[in-house]
C-alpha cells in the first residue's frame, strides 16, 4: 500500500512539473487576447475569467474528495483492526 502511495505522489509531481511550462507560456497570450477583445466590445474576457476560476476550483475539489474518502476509509480500517484484536 505504501509503495502505491509513493508511486502516485511521484507521478503527480512529475506531471505537475512537466505541464507548468506550457501553462505559464500561454498566460501572456491569453491576457493580450482578452484585453484586445474587451477593447473591441467583446465578452471573451468574462469567459476567460470563468475558465480561470474553474481551473482553480477543480484541484481543490479533487483534493478535498480524496481527503474525505481517505478519512472515511481510515476510520473503517481502524475499526476493523480494533475488532480483530479483541478476539
Coordinates of C-alpha atoms in Angstrom, one line a residue:
X1 CA 0.0 0.0 0.0
X2 CA 2.8 2.4 0.9
X3 CA 4.6 1.7 -2.4
X4 CA 1.4 2.6 -4.3
X5 CA 1.1 5.9 -2.5
X6 CA 4.8 6.7 -3.2
X7 CA 4.4 5.9 -6.9
X8 CA 1.2 8.1 -7.0
X9 CA 2.9 11.0 -5.4
X10 CA 6.0 10.8 -7.6
X11 CA 3.8 10.5 -10.7
X12 CA 1.7 13.5 -9.6
X13 CA 4.9 15.6 -9.0
X14 CA 6.3 14.7 -12.4
X15 CA 3.0 15.6 -14.2
X16 CA 2.8 18.9 -12.4
X17 CA 6.5 19.8 -13.2
X18 CA 6.2 18.9 -16.9
X19 CA 2.9 20.7 -17.5
X20 CA 3.6 24.0 -15.8
X21 CA 5.9 25.3 -18.6
X22 CA 3.2 25.1 -21.2
X23 CA 0.6 26.7 -18.9
X24 CA 2.9 29.6 -18.0
X25 CA 3.8 30.2 -21.6
X26 CA 0.1 30.8 -22.5
X27 CA -0.7 33.4 -19.9
X28 CA 0.7 36.5 -21.8
X29 CA -1.1 35.4 -24.9
X30 CA -4.4 35.0 -23.1
X31 CA -4.0 38.3 -21.4
X32 CA -3.3 40.2 -24.7
X33 CA -6.2 38.4 -26.4
X34 CA -8.6 39.2 -23.6
X35 CA -7.6 42.8 -23.4
X36 CA -7.9 43.4 -27.1
X37 CA -11.3 41.7 -27.2
X38 CA -12.6 43.8 -24.3
X39 CA -11.4 47.0 -26.0
X40 CA -13.3 46.0 -29.1
X41 CA -16.5 45.4 -27.1
X42 CA -16.4 41.6 -26.9
X43 CA -17.1 39.4 -23.9
X44 CA -14.4 36.9 -24.2
X45 CA -12.7 38.2 -21.1
X46 CA -15.6 37.2 -19.0
X47 CA -15.4 33.7 -20.3
X48 CA -11.7 33.6 -19.7
X49 CA -12.2 34.7 -16.1
X50 CA -14.8 31.9 -15.6
X51 CA -12.4 29.4 -17.1
X52 CA -9.6 30.5 -14.8
X53 CA -11.9 30.2 -11.8
X54 CA -13.0 26.7 -13.0
X55 CA -9.4 25.6 -13.3
X56 CA -8.6 26.9 -9.8
X57 CA -11.6 25.1 -8.3
X58 CA -11.1 21.7 -9.8
X59 CA -7.8 20.8 -8.0
X60 CA -9.3 21.9 -4.7
X61 CA -12.4 19.7 -5.3
X62 CA -10.3 16.7 -6.2
X63 CA -8.0 17.0 -3.2
X64 CA -11.0 17.6 -0.9
X65 CA -12.7 14.5 -2.3
X66 CA -9.6 12.3 -1.9
X67 CA -9.1 13.6 1.6
X68 CA -12.7 12.9 2.6
X69 CA -12.5 9.4 1.1
X70 CA -9.2 8.7 2.8
X71 CA -10.5 9.9 6.2
X72 CA -13.7 7.9 5.9
X73 CA -11.9 4.7 4.9
X74 CA -9.2 5.2 7.5
X75 CA -11.9 5.2 10.2
X76 CA -13.4 2.0 8.8
X77 CA -9.9 0.4 8.7
X78 CA -9.1 1.4 12.3
X79 CA -12.5 -0.1 13.4
X80 CA -11.7 -3.4 11.7
X81 CA -8.2 -3.6 13.4
X82 CA -9.8 -2.9 16.8
X83 CA -12.4 -5.6 16.3
X84 CA -9.8 -8.2 15.2
X85 CA -7.6 -7.6 18.2
X86 CA -10.5 -8.2 20.7
X87 CA -10.5 -11.9 19.9

